[in-house]
mmCIF file of N, CA, C and O in Angstrom:
data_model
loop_
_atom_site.group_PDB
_atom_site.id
_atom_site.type_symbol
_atom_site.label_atom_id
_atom_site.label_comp_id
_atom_site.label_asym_id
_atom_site.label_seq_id
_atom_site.Cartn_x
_atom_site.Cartn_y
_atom_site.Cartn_z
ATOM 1 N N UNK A 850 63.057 83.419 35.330
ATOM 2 C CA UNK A 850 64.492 83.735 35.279
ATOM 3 C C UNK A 850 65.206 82.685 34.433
ATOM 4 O O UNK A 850 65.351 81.514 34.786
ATOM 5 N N UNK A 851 65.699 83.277 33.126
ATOM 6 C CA UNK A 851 66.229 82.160 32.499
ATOM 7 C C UNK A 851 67.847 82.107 32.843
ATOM 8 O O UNK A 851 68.324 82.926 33.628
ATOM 9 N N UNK A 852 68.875 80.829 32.042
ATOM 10 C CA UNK A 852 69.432 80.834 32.764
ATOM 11 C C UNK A 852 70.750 81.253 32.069
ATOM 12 O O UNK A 852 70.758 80.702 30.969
ATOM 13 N N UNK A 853 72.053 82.119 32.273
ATOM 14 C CA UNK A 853 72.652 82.564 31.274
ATOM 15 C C UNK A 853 73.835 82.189 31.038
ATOM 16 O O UNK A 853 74.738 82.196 31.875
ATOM 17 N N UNK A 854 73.948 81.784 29.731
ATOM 18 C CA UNK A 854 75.193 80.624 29.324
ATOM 19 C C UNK A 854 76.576 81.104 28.831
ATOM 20 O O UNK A 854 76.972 81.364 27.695
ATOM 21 N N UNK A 855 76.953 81.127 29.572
ATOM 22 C CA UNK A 855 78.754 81.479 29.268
ATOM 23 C C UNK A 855 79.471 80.748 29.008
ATOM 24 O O UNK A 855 79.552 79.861 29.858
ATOM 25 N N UNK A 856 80.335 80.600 27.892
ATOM 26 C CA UNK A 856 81.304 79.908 27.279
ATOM 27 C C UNK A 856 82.977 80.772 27.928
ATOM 28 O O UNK A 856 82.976 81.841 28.537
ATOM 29 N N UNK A 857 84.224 79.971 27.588
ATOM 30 C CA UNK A 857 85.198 80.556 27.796
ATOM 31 C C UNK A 857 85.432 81.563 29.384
ATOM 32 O O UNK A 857 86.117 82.514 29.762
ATOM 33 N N UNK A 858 84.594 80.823 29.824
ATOM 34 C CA UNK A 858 84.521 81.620 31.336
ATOM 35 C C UNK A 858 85.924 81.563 32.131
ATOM 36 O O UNK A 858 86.922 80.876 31.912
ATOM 37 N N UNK A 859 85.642 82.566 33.175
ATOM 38 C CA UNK A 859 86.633 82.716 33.713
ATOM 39 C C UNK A 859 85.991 83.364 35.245
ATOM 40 O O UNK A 859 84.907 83.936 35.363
ATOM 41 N N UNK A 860 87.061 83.071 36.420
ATOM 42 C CA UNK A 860 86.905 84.166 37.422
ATOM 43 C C UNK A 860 87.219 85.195 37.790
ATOM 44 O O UNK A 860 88.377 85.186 38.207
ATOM 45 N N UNK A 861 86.606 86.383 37.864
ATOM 46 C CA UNK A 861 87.346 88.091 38.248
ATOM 47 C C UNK A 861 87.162 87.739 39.544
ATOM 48 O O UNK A 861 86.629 86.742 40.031
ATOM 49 N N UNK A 862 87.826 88.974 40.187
ATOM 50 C CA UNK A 862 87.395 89.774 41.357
ATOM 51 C C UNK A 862 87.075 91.096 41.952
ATOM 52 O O UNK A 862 87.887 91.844 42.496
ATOM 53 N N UNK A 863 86.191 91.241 41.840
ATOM 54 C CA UNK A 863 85.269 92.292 41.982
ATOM 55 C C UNK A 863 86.032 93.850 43.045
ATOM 56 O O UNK A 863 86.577 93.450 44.074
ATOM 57 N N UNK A 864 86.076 95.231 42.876
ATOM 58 C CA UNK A 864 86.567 95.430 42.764
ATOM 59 C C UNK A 864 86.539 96.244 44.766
ATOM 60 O O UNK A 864 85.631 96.725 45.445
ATOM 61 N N UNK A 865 88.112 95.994 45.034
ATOM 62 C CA UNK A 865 88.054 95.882 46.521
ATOM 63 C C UNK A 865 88.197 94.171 47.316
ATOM 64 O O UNK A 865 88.297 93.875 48.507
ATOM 65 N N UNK A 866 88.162 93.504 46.371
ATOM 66 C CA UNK A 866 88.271 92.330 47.141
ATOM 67 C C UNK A 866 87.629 91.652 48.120
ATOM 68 O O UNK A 866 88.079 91.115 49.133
ATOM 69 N N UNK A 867 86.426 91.746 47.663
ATOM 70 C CA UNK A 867 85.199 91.744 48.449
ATOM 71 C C UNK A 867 84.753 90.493 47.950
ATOM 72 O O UNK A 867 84.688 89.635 48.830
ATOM 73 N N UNK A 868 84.387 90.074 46.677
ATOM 74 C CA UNK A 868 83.960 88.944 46.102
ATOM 75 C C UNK A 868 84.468 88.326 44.942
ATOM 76 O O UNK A 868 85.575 88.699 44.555
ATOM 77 N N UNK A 869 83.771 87.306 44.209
ATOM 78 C CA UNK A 869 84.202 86.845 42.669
ATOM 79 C C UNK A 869 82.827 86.896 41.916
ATOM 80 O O UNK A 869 81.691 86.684 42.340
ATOM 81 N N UNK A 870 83.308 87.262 40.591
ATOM 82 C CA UNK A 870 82.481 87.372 39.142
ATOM 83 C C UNK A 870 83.222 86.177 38.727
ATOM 84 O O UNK A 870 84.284 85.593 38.943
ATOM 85 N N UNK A 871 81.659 86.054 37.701
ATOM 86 C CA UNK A 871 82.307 84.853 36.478
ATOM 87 C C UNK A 871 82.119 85.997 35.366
ATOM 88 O O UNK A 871 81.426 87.010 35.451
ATOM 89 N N UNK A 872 83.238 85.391 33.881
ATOM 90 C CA UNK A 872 82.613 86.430 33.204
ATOM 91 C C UNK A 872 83.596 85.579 31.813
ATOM 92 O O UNK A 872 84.785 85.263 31.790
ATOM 93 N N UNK A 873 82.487 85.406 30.744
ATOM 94 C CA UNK A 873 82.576 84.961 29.582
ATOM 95 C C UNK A 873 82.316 84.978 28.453
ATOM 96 O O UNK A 873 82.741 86.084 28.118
ATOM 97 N N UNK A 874 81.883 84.501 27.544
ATOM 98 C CA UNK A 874 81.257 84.421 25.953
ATOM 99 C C UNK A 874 79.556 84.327 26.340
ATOM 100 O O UNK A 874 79.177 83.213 26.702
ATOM 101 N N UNK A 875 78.675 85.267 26.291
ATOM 102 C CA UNK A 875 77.406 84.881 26.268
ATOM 103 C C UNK A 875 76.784 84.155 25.040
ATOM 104 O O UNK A 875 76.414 84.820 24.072
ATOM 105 N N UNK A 876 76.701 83.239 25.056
ATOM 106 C CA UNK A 876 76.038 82.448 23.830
ATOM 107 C C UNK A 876 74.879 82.901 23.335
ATOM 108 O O UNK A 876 74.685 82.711 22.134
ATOM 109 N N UNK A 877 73.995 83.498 24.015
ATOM 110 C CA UNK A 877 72.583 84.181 23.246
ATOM 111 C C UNK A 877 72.998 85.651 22.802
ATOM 112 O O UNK A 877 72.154 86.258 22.142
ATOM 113 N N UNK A 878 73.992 86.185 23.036
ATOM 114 C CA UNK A 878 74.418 87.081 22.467
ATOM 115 C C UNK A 878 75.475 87.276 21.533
ATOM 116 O O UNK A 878 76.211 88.258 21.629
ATOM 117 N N UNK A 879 75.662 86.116 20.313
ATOM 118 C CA UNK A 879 76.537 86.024 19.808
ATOM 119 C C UNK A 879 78.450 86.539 20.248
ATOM 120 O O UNK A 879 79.296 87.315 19.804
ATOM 121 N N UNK A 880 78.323 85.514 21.373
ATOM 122 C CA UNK A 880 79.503 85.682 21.678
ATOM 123 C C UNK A 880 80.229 87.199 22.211
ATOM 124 O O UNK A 880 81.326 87.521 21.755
ATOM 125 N N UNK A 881 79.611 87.950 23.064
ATOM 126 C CA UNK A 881 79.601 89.139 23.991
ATOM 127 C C UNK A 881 80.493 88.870 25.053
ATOM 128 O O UNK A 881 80.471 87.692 25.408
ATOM 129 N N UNK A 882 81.316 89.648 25.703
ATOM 130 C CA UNK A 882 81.879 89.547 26.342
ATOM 131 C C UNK A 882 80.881 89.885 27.528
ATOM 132 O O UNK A 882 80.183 90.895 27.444
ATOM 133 N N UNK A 883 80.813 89.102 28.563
ATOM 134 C CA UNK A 883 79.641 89.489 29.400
ATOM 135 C C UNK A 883 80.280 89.170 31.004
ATOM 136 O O UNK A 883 80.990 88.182 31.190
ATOM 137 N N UNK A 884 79.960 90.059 32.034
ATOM 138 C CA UNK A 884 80.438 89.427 33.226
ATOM 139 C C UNK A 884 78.969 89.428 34.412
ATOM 140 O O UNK A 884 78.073 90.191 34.048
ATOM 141 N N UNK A 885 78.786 88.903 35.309
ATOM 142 C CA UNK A 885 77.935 88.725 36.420
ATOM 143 C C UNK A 885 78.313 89.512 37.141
ATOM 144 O O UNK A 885 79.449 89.964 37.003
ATOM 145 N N UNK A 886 77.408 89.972 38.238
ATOM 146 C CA UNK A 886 77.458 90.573 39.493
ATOM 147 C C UNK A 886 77.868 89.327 40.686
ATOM 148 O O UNK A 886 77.829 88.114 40.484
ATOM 149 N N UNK A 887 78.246 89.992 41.903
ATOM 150 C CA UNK A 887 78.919 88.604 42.804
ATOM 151 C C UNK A 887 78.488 87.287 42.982
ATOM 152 O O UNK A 887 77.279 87.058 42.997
ATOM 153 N N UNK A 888 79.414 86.267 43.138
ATOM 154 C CA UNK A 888 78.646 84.874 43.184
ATOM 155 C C UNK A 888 78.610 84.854 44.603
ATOM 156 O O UNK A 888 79.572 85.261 45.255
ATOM 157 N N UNK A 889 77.325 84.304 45.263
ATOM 158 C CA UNK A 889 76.561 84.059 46.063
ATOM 159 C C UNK A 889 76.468 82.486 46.506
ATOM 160 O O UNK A 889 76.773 82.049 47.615
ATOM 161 N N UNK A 890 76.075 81.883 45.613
ATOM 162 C CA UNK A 890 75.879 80.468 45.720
ATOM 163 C C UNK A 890 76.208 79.111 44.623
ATOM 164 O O UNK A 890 76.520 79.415 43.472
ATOM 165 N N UNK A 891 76.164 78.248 44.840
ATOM 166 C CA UNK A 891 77.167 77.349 44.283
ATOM 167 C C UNK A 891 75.717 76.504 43.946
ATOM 168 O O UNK A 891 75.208 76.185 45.020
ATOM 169 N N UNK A 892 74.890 76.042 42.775
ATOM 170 C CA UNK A 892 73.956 75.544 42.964
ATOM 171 C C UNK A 892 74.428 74.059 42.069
ATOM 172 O O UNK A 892 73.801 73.081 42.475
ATOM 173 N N UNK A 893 75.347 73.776 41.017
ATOM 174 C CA UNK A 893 76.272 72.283 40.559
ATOM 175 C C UNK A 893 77.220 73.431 40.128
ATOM 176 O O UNK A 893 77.029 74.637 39.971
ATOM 177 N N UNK A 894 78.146 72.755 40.013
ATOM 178 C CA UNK A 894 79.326 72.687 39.310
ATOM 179 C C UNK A 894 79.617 73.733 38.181
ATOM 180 O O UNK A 894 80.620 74.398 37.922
ATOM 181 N N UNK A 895 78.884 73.678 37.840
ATOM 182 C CA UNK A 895 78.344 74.305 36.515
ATOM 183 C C UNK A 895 77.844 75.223 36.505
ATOM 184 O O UNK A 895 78.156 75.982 35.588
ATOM 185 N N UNK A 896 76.793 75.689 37.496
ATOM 186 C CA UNK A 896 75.699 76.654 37.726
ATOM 187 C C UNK A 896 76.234 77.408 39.270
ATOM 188 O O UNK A 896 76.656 76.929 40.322
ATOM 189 N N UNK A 897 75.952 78.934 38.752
ATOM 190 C CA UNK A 897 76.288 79.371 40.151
ATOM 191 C C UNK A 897 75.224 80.495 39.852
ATOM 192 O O UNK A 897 74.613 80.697 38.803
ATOM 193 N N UNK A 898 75.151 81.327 41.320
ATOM 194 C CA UNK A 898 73.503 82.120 41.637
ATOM 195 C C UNK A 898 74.489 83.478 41.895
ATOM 196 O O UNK A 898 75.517 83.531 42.570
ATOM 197 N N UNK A 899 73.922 84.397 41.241
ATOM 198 C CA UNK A 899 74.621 85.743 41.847
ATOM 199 C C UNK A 899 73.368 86.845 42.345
ATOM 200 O O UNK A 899 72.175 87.110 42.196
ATOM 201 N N UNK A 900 74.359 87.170 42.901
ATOM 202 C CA UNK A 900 73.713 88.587 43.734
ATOM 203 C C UNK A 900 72.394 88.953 43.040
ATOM 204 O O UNK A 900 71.322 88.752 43.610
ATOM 205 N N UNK A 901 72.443 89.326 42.185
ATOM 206 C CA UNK A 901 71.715 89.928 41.479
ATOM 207 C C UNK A 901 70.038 88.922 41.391
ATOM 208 O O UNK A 901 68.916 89.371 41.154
ATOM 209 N N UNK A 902 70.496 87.318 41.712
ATOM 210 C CA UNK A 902 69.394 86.601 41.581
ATOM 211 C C UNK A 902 69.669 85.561 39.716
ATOM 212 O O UNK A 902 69.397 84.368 39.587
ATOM 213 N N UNK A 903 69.944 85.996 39.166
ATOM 214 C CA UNK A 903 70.750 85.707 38.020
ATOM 215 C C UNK A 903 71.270 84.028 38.020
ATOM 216 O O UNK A 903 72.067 83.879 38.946
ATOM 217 N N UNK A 904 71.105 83.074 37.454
ATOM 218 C CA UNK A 904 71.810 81.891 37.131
ATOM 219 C C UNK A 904 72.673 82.001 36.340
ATOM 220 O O UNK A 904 72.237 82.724 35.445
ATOM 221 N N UNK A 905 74.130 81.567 36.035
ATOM 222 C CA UNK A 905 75.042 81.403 34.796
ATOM 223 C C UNK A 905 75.012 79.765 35.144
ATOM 224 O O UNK A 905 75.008 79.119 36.192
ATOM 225 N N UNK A 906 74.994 79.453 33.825
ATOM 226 C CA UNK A 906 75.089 77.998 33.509
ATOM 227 C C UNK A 906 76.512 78.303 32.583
ATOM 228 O O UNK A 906 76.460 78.969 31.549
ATOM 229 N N UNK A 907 77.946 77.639 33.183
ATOM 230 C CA UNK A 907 78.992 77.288 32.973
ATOM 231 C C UNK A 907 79.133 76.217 31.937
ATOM 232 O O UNK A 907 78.726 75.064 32.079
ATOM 233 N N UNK A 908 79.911 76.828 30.591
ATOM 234 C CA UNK A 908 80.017 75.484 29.459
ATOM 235 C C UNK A 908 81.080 75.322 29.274
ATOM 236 O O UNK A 908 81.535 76.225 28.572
ATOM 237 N N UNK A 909 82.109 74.267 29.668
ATOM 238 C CA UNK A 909 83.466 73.655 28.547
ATOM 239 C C UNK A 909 84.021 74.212 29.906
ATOM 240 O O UNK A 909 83.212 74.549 30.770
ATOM 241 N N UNK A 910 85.361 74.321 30.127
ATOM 242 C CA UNK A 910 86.597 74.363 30.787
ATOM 243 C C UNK A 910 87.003 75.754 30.780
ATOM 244 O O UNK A 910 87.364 76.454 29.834
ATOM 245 N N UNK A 911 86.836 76.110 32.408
ATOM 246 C CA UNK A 911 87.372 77.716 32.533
ATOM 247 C C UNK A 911 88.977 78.055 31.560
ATOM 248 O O UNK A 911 89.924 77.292 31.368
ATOM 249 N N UNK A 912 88.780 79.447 31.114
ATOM 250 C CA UNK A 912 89.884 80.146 30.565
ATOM 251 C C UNK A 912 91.117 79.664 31.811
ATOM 252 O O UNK A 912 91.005 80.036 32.979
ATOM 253 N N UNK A 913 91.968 79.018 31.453
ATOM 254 C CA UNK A 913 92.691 79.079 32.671
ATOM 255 C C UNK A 913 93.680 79.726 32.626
ATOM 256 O O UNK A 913 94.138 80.229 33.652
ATOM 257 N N UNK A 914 94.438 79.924 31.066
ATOM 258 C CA UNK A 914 94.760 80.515 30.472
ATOM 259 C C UNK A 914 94.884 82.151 30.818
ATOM 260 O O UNK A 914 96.014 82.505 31.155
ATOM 261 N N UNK A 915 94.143 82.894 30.785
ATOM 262 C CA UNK A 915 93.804 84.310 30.813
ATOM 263 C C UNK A 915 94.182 84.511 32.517
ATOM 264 O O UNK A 915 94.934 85.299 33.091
ATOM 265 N N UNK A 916 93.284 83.402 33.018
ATOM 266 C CA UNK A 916 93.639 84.130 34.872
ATOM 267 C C UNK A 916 94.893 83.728 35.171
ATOM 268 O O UNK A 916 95.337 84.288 36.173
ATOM 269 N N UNK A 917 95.881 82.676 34.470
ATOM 270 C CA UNK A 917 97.021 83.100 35.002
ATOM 271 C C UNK A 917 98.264 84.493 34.412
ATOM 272 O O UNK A 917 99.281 84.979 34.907
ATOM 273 N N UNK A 918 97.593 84.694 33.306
ATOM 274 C CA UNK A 918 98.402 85.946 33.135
ATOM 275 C C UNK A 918 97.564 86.934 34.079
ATOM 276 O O UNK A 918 98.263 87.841 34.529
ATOM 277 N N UNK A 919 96.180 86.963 34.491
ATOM 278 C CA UNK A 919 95.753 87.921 34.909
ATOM 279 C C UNK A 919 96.650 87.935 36.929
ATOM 280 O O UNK A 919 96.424 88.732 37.840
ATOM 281 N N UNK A 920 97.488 86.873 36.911
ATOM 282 C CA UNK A 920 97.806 86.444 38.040
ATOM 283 C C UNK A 920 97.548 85.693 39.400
ATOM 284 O O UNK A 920 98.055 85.842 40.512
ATOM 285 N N UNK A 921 96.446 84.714 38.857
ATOM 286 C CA UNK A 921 95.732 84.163 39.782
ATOM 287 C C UNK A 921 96.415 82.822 40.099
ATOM 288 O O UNK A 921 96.876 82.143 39.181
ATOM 289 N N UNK A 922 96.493 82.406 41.465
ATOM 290 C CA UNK A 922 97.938 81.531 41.983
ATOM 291 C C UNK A 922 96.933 80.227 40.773
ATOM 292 O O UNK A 922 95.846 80.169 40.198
ATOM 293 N N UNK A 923 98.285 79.321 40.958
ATOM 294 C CA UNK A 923 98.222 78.028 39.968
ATOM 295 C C UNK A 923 96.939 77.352 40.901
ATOM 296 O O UNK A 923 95.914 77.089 40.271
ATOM 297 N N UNK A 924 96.955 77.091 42.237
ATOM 298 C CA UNK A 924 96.334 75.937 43.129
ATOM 299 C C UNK A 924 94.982 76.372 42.968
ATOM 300 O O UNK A 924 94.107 75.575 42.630
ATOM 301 N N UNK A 925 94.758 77.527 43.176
ATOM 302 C CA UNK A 925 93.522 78.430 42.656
ATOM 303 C C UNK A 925 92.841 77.957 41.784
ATOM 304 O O UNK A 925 92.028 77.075 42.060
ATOM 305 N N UNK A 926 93.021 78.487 40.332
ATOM 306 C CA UNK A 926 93.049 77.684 39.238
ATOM 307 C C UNK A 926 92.787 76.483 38.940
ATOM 308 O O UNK A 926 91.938 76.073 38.147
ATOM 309 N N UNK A 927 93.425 75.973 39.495
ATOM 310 C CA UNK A 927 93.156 74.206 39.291
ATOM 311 C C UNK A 927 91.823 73.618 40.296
ATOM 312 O O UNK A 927 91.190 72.569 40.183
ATOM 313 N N UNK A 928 91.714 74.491 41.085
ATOM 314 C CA UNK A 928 90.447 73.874 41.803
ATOM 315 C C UNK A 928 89.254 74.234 41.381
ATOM 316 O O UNK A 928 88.211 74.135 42.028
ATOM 317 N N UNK A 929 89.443 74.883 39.715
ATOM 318 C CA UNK A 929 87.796 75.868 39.430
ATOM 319 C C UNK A 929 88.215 75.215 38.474
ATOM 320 O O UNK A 929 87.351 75.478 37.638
ATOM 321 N N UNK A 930 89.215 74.269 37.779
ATOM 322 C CA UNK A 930 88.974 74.054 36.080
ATOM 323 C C UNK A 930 87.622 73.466 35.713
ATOM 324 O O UNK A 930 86.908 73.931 34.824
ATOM 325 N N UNK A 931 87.345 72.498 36.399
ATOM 326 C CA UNK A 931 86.041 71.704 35.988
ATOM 327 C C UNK A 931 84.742 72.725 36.868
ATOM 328 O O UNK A 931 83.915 72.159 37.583
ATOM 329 N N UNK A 932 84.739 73.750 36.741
ATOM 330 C CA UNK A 932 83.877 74.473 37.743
ATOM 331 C C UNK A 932 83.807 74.829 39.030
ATOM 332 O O UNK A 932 84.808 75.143 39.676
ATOM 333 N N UNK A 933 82.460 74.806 39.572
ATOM 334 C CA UNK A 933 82.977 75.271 41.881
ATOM 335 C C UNK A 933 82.947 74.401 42.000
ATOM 336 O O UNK A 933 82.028 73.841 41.401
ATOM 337 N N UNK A 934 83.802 73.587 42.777
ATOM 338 C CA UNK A 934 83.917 72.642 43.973
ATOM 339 C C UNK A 934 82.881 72.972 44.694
ATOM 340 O O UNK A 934 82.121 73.898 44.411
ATOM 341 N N UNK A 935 82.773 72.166 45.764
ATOM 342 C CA UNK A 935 81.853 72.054 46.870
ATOM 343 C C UNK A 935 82.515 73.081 47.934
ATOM 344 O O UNK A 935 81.715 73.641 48.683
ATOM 345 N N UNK A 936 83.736 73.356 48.067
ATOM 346 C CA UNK A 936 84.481 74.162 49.379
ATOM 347 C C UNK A 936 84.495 75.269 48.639
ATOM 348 O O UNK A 936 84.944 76.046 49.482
ATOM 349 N N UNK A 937 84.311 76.004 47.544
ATOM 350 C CA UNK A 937 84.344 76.909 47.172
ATOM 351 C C UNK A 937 84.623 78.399 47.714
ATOM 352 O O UNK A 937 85.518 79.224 47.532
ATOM 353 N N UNK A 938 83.323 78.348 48.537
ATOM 354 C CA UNK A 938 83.793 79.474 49.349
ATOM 355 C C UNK A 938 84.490 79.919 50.595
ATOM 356 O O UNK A 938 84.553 81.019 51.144
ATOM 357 N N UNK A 939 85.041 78.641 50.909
ATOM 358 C CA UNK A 939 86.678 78.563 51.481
ATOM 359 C C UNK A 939 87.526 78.870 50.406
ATOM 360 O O UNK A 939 88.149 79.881 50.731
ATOM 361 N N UNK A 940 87.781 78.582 49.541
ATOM 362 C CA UNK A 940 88.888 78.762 48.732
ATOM 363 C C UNK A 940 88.537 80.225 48.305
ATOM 364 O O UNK A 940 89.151 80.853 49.168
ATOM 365 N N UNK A 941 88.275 80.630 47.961
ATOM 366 C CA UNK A 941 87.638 82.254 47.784
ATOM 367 C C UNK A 941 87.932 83.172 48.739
ATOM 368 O O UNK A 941 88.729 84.108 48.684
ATOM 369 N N UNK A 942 87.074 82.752 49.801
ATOM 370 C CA UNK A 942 87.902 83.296 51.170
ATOM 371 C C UNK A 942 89.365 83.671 51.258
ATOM 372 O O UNK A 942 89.862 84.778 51.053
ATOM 373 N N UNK A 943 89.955 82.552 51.597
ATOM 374 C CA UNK A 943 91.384 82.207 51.507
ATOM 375 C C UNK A 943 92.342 82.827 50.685
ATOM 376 O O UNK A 943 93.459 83.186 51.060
ATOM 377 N N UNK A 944 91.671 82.993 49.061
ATOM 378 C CA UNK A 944 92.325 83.820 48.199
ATOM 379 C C UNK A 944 91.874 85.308 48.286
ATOM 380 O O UNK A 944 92.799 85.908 47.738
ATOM 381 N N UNK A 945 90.828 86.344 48.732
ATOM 382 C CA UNK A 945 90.767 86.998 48.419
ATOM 383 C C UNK A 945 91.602 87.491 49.761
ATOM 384 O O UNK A 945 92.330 88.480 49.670
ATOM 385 N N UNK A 946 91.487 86.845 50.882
ATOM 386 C CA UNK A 946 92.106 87.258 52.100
ATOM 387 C C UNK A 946 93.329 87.978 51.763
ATOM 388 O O UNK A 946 93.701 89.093 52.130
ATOM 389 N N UNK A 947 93.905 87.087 50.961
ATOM 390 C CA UNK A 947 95.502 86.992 50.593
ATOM 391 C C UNK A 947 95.792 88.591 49.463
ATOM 392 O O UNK A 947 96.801 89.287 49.341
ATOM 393 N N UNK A 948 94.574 88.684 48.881
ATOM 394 C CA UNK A 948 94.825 89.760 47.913
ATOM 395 C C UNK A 948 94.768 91.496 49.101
ATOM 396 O O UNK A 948 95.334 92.576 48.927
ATOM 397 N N UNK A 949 93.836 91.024 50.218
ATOM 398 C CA UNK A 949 93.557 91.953 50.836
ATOM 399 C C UNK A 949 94.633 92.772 51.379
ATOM 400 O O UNK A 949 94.709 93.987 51.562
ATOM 401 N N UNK A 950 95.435 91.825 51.589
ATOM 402 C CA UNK A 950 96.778 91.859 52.443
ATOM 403 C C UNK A 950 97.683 93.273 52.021
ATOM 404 O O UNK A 950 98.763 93.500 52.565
#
């Protein structure tokens, strides 16, 4: 399983509010717009494990840009610029709760 490198990344949410996608520039695909199936696990900062079994290896500084027009709160945001935190999926929680509403 190799491991797949996204540039200009960003976080979705999957649809129902059930989970989060990453989804960015695939670098082996000359720059493709590419998104993951749900994130699962937090393996650094950088690297997260999805559903699917799949690694994305995270490069450079999330779009932060794009998810706040896409409307994603500021505090949000700022806790994924440098990648997942360690509480991650508290904060995920917490936000998708809020979308559920």
């Amino acid at each position: 399983q190799k491991n797949i490198c996204l540039t200009s990344w960003r976080i979705n949410v999957m649809d129902g509010n059930t989970a989060i996608f990453v989804e960015g520039k695939r670098k082996d695909m000359k720059d493709v717009v590419w998104h993951s199936t749900a994130i699962v696990e937090c393996i650094a900062r950088n690297q997260v494990k999805t559903s699917s079994g799949s690694i994305y290896l995270l490069q450079g500084h999330m779009d932060s840009v794009s998810m706040q027009k896409e409307g994603f709160p500021y505090r949000f945001i700022k806790r994924f610029t440098y990648g997942f935190p360690k509480k991650w999926k508290e904060y995920v929680e917490v936000f998708l709760e809020g979308r559920r509403r």
